[in-house]
Short mmCIF file of C-alpha atoms and ligand atoms in Angstrom, two decimals:
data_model
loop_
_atom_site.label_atom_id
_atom_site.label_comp_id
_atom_site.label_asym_id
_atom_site.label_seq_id
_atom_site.Cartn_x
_atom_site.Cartn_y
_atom_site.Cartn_z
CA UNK A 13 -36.14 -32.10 -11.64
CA UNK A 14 -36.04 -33.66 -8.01
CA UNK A 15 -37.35 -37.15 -7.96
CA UNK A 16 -38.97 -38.92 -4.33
CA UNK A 17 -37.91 -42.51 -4.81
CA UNK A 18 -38.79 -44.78 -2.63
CA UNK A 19 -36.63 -43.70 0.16
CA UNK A 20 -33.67 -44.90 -2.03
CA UNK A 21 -32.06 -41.78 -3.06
CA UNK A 22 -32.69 -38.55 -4.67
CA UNK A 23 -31.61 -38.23 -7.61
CA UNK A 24 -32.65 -35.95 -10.87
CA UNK A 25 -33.76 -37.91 -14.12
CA UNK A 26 -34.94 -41.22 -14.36
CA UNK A 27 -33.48 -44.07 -17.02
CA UNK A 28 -34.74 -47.63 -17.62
CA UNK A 29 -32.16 -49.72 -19.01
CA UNK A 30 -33.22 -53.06 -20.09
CA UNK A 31 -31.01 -56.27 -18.97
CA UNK A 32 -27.96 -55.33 -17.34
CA UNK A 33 -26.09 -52.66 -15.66
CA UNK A 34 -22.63 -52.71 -15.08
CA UNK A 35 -20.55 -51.05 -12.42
CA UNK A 36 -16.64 -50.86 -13.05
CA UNK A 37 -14.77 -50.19 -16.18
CA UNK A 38 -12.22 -52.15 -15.35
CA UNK A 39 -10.73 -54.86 -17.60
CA UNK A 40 -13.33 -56.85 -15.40
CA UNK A 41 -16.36 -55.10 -15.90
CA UNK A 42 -15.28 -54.73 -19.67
CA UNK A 43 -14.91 -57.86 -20.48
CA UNK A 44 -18.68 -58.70 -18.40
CA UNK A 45 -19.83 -56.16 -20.56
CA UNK A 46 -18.84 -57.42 -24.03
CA UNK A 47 -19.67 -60.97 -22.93
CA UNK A 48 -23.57 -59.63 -21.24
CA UNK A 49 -23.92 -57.65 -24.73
CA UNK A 50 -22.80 -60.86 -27.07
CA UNK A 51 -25.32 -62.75 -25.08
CA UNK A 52 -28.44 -60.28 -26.34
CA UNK A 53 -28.38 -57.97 -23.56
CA UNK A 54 -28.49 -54.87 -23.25
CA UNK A 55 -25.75 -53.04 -21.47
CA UNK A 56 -24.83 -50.15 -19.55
CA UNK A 57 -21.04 -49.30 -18.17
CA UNK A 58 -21.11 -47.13 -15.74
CA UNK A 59 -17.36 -46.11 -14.54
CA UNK A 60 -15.81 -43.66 -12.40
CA UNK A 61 -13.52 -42.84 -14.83
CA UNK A 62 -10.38 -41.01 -13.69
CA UNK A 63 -11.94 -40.01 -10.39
CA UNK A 64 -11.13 -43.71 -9.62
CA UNK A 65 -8.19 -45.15 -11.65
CA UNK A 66 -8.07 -48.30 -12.02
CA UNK A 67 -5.58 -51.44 -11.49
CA UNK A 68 -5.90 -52.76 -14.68
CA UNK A 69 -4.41 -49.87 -15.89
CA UNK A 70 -1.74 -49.69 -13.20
CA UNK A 71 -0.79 -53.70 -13.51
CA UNK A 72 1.94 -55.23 -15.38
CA UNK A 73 -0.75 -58.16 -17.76
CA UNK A 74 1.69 -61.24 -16.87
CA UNK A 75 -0.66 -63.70 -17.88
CA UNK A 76 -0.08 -66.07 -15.31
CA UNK A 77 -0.20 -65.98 -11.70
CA UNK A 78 3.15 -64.86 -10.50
CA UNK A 79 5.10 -68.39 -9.24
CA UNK A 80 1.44 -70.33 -10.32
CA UNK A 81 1.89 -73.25 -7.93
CA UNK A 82 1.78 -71.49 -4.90
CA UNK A 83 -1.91 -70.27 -5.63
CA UNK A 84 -4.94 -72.47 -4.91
CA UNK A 85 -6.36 -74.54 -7.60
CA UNK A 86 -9.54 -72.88 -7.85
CA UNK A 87 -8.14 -70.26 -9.78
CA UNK A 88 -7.41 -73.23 -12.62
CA UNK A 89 -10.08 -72.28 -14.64
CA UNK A 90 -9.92 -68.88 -14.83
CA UNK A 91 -6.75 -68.70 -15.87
CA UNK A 92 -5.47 -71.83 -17.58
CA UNK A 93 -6.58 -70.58 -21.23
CA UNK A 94 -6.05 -67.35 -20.57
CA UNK A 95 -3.08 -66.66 -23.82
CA UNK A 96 -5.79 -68.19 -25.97
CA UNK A 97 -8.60 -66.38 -24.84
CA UNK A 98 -6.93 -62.90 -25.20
CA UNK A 99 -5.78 -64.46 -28.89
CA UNK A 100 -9.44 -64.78 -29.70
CA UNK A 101 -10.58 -61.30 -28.47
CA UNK A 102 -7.13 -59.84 -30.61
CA UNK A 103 -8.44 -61.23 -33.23
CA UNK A 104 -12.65 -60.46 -32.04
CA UNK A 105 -10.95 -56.70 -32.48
CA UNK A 106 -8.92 -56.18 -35.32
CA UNK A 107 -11.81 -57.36 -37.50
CA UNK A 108 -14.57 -55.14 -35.30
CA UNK A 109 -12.16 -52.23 -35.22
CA UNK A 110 -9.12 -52.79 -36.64
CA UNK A 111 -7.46 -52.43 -33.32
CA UNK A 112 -4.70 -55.13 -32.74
CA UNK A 113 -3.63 -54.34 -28.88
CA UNK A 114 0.22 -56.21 -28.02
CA UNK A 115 0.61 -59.80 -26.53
CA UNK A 116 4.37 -60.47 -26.31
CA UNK A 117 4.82 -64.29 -26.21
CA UNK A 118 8.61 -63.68 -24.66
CA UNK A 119 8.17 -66.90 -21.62
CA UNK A 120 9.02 -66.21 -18.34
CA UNK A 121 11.75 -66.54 -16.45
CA UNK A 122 11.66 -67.57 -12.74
CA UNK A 123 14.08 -67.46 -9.50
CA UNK A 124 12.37 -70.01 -7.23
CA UNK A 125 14.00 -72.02 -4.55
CA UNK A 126 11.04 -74.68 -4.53
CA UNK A 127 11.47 -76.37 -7.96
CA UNK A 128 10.20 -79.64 -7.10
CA UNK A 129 6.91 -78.00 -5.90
CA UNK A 130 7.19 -76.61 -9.14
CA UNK A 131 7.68 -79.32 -11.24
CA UNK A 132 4.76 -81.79 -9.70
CA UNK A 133 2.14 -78.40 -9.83
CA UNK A 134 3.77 -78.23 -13.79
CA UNK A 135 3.34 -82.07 -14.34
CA UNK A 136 -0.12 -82.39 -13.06
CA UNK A 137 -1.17 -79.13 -15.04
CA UNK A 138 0.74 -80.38 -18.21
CA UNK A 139 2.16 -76.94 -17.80
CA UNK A 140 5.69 -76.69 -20.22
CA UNK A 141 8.26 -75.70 -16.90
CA UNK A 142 12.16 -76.40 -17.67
CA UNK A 143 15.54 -75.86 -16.44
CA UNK A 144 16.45 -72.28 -16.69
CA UNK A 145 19.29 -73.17 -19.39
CA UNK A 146 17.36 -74.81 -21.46
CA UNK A 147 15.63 -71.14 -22.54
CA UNK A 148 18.41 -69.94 -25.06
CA UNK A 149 18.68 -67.25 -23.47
CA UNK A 150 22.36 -65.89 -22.63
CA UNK A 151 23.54 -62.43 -21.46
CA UNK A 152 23.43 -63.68 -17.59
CA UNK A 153 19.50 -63.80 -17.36
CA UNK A 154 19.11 -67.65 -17.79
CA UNK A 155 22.07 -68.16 -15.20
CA UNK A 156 19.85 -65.85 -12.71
CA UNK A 157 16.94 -68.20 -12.79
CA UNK A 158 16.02 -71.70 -11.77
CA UNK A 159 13.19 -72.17 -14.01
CA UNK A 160 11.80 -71.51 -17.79
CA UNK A 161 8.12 -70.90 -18.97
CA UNK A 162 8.36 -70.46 -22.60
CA UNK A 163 4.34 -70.30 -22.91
CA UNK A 164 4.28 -67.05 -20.54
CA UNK A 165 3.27 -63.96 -22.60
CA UNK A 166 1.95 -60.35 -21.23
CA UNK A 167 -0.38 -58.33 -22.43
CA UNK A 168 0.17 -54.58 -22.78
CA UNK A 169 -2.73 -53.58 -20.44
CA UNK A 170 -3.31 -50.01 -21.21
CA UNK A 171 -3.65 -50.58 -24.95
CA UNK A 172 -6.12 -53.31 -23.92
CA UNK A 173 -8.23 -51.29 -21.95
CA UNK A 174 -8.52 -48.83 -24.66
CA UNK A 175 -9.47 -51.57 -27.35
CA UNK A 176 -11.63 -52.85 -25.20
CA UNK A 177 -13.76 -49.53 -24.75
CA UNK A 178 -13.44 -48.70 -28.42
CA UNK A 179 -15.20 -52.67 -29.26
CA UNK A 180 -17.90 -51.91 -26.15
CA UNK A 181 -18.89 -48.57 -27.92
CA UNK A 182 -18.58 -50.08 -31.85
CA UNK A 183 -21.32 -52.65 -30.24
CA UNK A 184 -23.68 -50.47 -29.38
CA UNK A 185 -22.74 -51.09 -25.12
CA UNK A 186 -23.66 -47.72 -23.39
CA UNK A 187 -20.57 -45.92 -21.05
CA UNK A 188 -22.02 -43.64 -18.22
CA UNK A 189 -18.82 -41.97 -16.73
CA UNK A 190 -20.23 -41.19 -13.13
CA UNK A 191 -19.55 -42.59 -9.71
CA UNK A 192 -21.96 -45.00 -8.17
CA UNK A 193 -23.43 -44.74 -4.53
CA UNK A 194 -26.23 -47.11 -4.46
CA UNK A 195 -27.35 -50.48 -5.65
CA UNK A 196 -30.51 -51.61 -4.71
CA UNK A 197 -32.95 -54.03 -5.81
CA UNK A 198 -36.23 -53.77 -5.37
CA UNK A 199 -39.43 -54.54 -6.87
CA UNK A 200 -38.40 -57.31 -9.24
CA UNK A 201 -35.59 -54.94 -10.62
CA UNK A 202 -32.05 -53.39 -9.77
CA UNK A 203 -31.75 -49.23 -9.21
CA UNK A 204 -28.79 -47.75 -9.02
CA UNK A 205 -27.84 -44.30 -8.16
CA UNK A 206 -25.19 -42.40 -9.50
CA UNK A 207 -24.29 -38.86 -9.80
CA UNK A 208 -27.49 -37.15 -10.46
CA UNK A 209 -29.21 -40.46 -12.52
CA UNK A 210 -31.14 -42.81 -11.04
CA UNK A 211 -30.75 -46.56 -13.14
CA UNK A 212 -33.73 -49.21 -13.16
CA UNK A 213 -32.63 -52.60 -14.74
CA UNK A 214 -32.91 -56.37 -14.37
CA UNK A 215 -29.91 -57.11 -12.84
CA UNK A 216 -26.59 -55.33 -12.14
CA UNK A 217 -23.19 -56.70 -11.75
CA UNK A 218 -20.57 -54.80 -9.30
CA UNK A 219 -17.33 -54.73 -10.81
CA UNK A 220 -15.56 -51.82 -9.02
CA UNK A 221 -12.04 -53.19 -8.05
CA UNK A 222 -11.41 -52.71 -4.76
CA UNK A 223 -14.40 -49.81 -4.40
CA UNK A 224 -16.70 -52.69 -4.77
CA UNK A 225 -16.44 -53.29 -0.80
CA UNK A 226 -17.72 -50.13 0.13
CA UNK A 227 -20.56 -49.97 -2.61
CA UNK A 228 -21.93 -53.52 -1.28
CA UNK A 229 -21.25 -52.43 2.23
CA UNK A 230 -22.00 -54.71 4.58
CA UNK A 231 -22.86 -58.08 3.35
CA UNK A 232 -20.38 -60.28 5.27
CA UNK A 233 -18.14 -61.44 2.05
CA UNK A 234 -16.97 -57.73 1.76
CA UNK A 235 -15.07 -58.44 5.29
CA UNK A 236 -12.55 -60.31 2.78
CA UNK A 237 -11.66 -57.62 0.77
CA UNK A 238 -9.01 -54.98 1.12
CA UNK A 239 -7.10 -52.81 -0.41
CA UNK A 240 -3.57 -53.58 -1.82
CA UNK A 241 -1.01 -50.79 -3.13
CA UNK A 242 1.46 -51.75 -6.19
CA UNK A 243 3.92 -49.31 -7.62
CA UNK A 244 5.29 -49.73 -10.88
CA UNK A 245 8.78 -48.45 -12.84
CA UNK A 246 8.89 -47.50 -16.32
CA UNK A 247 11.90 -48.14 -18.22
CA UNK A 248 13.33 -47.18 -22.03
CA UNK A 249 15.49 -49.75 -23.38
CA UNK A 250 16.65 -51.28 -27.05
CA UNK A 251 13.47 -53.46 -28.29
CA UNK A 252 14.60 -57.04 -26.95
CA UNK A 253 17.27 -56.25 -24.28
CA UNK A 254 15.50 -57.39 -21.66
CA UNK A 255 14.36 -60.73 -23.77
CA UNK A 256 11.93 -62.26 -21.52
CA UNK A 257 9.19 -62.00 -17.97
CA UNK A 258 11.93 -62.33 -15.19
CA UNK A 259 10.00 -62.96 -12.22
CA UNK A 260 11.57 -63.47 -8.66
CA UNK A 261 10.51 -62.83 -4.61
CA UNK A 262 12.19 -59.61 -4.85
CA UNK A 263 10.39 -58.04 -8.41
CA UNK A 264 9.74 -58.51 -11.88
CA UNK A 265 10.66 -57.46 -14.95
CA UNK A 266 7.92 -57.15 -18.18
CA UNK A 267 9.22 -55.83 -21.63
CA UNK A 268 7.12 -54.38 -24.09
CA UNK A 269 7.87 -55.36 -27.60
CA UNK A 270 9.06 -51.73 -28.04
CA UNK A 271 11.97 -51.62 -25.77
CA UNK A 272 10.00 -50.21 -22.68
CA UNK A 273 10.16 -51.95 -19.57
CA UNK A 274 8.39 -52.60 -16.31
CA UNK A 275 9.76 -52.99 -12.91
CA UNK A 276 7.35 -54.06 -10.08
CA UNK A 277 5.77 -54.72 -8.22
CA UNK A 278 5.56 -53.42 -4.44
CA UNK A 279 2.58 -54.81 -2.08
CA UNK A 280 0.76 -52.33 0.47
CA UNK A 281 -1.69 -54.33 2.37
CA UNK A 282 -4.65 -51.92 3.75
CA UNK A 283 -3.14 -48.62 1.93
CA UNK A 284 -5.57 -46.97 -1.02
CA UNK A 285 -3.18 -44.09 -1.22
CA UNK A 286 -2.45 -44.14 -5.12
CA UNK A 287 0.42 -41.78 -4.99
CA UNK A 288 3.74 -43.25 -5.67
CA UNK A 289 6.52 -42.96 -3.08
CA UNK A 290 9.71 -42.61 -3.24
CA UNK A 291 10.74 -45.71 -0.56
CA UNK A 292 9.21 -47.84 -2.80
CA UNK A 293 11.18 -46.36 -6.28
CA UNK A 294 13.96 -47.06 -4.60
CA UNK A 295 13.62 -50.50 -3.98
CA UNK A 296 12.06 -50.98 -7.30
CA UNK A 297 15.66 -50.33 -8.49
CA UNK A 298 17.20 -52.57 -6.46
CA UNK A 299 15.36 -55.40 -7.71
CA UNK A 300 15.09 -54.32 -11.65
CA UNK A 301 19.73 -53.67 -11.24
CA UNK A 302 19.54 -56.85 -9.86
CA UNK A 303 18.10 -59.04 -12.79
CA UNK A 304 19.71 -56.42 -15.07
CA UNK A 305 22.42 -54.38 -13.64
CA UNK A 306 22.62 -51.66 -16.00
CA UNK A 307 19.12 -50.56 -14.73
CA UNK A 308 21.00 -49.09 -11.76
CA UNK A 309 22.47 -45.89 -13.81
CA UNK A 310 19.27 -45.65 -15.62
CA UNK A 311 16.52 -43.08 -14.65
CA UNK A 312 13.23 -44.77 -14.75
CA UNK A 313 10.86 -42.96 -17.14
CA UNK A 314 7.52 -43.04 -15.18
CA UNK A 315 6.35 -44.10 -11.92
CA UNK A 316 2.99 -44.91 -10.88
CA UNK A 317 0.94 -46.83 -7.98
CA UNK A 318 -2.59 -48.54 -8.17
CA UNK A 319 -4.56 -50.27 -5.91
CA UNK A 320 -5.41 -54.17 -6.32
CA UNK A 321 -8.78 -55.69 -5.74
CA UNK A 322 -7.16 -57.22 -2.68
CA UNK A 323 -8.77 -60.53 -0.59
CA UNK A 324 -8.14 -62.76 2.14
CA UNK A 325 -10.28 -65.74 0.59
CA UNK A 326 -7.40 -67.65 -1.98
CA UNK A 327 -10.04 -67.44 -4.70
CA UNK A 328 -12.00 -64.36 -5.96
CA UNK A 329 -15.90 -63.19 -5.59
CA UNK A 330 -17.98 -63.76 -8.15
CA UNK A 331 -21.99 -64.76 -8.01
CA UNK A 332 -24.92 -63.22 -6.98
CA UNK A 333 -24.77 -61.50 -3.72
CA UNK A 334 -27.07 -63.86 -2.40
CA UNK A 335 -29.01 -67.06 -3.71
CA UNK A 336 -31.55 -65.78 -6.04
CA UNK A 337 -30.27 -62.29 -5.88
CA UNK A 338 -30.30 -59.69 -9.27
CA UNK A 339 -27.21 -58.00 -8.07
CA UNK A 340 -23.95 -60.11 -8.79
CA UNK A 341 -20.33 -59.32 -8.09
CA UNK A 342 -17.35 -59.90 -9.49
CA UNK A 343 -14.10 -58.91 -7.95
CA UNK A 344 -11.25 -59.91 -5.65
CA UNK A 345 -9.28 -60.42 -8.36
CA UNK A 346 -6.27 -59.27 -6.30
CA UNK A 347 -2.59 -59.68 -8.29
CA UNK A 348 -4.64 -62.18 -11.38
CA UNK A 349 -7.54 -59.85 -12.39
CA UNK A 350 -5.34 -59.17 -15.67
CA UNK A 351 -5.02 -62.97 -16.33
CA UNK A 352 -8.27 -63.97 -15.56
CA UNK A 353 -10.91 -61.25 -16.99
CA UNK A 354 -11.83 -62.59 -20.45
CA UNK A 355 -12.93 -65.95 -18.07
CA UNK A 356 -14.37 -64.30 -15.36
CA UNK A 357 -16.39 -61.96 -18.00
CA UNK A 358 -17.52 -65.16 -19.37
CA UNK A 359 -18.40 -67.02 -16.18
CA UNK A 360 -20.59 -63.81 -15.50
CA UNK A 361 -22.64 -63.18 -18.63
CA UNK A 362 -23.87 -67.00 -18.24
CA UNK A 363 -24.86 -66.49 -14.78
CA UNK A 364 -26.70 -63.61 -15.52
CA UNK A 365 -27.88 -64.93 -18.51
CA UNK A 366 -29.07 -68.17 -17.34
CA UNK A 367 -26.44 -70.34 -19.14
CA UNK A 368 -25.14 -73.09 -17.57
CA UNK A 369 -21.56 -72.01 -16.58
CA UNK A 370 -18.51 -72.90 -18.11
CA UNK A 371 -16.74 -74.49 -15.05
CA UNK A 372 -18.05 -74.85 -11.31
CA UNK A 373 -18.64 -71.47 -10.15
CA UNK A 374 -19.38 -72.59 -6.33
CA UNK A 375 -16.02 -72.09 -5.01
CA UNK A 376 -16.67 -68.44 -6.08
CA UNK A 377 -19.88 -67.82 -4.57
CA UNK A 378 -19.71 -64.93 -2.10
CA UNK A 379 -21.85 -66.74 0.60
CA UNK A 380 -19.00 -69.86 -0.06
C1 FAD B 428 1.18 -52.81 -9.81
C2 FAD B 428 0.20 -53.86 -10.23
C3 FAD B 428 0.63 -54.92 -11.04
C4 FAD B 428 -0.28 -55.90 -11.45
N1 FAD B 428 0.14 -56.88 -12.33
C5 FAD B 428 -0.74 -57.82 -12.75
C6 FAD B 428 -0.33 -58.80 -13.69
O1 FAD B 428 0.81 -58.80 -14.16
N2 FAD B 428 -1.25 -59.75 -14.07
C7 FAD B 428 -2.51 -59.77 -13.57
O2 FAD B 428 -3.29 -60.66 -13.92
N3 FAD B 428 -2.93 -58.83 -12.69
C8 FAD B 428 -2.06 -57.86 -12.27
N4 FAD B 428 -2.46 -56.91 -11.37
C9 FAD B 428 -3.80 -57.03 -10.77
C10 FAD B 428 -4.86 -56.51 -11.70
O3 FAD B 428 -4.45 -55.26 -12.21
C11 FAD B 428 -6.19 -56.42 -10.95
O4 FAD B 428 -6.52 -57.64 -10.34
C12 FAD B 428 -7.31 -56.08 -11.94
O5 FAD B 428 -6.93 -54.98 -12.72
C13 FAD B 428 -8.62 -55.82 -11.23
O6 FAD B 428 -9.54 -55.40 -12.21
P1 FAD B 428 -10.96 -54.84 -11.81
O7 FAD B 428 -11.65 -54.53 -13.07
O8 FAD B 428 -11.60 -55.77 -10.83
O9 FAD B 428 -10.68 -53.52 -10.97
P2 FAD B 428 -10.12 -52.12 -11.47
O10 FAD B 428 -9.20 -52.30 -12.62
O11 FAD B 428 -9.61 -51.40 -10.27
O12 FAD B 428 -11.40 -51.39 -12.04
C14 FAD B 428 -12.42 -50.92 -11.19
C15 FAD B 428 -13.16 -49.84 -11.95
O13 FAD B 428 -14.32 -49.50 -11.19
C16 FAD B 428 -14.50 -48.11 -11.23
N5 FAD B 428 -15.26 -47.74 -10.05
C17 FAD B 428 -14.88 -47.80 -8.76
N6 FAD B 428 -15.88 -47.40 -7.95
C18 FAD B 428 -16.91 -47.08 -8.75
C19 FAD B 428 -18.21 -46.59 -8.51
N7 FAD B 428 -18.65 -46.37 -7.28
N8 FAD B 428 -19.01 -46.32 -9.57
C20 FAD B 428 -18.57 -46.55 -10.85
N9 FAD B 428 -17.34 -47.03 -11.12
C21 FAD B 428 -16.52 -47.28 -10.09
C22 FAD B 428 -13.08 -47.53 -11.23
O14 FAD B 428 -13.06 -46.23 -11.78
C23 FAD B 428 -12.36 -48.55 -12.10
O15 FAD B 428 -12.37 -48.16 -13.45
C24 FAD B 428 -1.61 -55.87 -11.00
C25 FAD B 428 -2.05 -54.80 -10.21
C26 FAD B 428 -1.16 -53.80 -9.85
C27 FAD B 428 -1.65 -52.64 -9.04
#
């Protein structure tokens, strides 16, 4: 069946979804989703599945922006709580599904040549930040570092996803795997085409990574966004050998509580190509044999690229499109979408719900 809509696409079937529709099934748009649904909506994910893969998958789930004092306060509340918040939702899922995804709790260790900018940003946020020595931690690692973050943890992002989409569908939250080409509000409501289904709902929330500048095409915020490639190295150690986050300038290393490891991360301004390259492997090995030289004899296990919700504006998008609007969006994450979904999903669900938010959402706005 062809249906005539409106002049807003052509699409076959029609759907009314009550409440909410959201696009992206990223660890953004998941965690809107379970926070829309908890709040009595009714919800609809609509993803583009493997057509479009995402960077939550791709990241690395440090949960904390790398070297946090360089980044602009803003981002405070959307990532300050963040260990806590993913401790609630572990726990949210092993009772709902018996799913217990991994949070290693290993600190972080950091090279950085600006400690004292360090130390004030780690005294004003009461953040624990010591010498380097005073982490414990011998076979040359602690010697490599200036500074220690014992409260640093990472979250094995792939697992999450998964738990996350296993708790949307356990709550009754319905997953459309199709591409979106159109949001459009009209008539008191949101319709959204994708595929061959046309959507009708009370509001919508774009959530589409970096994807979510074309689909809101020209509204002047979108100018911000961009792009950014990351490749990642997968490595198979002993559980513990590498015993903590090392972060420096050059790269990072993240260990999973089973002995693998990643090295990252490269940055691609303006490139969406998600195939990895083999410049970049190499000088992902440079900088993982550098905090651990027996990396350089070692053959990574898997390499793979993704592409950040990248954006010039220090803070990410989120809020309606415009004042009054029943579209919202919610991305720009760039490299802290990891760290701050579970507040971001929050922040969303009570604008769209009509809650008063949880912290001051202005600096967020897209007309800001
Ligand atoms: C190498 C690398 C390392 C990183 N490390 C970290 C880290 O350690 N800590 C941290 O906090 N962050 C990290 N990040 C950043 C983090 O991964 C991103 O900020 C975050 O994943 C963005 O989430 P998102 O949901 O906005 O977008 P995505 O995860 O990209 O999800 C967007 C989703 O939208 C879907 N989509 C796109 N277009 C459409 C459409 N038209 N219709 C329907 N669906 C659509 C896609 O299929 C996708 O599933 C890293 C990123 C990379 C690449």
């Amino acid at each position: 069946m062809s249906v005539q809509s409106d002049g807003f696409c052509q699409c076959l079937g029609i759907f009314s979804v009550r409440d909410v529709l959201v696009i992206g099934g990223g660890i953004i748009g998941r965690f809107i989703a379970l926070e829309c649904q908890a709040r009595g909506m009714t919800v609809t994910l609509i993803d583009a599945g493997q057509s479009r893969p995402s960077a939550s998958w791709a990241g690395g789930g440090i949960l904390s922006p790398l070297f946090p004092w360089r980044y602009h306060a803003s981002w405070r509340p959307l990532v300050s709580d963040s260990l806590d918040r993913y401790g609630q939702w572990r726990e949210v899922l092993r009772s709902e599904t018996g799913l217990f995804p991994e949070i290693n709790a290993c600190g972080m260790l950091v090279r950085e040549s600006e400690v004292e900018q360090a130390r004030r940003w780690a005294r004003d946020e009461r953040v624990k930040l010591l010498p380097a020595r005073e982490s414990g931690i011998s076979g040359g690692f602690s010697e490599k570092a200036e500074l220690w973050m014992p409260d640093i943890a990472a979250v094995r992002n792939s697992r999450w996803l998964s738990a996350l989409e296993v708790l949307c569908e356990h709550r009754g939250i319905r997953r459309v795997l199709s591409s979106v080409s159109d949001v459009v509000e009209s008539a008191g409501a949101v319709e959204v085409c994708a595929g061959e289904e046309r959507f009708r709902a009370g509001q919508a929330v774009v959530a589409a990574g970096y994807w979510s500048k074309a689909l809101l095409k020209g509204l002047p915020f979108t100018e911000e966004l961009m792009p950014v490639k990351g490749e990642m190295l997968l490595y198979q150690l002993e559980p513990g050998e590498i015993p903590a986050i090392l972060l420096a300038d050059s790269g990072y290393l993240i260990p999973r509580k089973d002995g693998l490891v990643l090295a990252g991360s490269t940055l691609n301004a303006g490139v969406q190509d998600m195939r990895p390259g083999a410049a970049a492997h190499q000088v992902l090995r440079e900088s993982a044999a550098d905090w651990y030289p027996p990396l350089a004899k070692l053959q990574p296990v898997a390499h793979w690229a993704g592409v950040r919700p990248g954006n010039r504006r220090p803070q990410p998008i989120i809020g309606p499109i415009h004042q009054g609007s029943r579209i919202c969006v919610a991305t720009g994450h760039f490299r802290n979408g990891l760290v701050s979904a579970p507040a971001t999903g929050q922040l969303v669900a009570e604008m769209v719900s009509g809650q008063p938010p949880f912290c001051e959402s202005q600096p967020y706005s897209p007309s800001s």
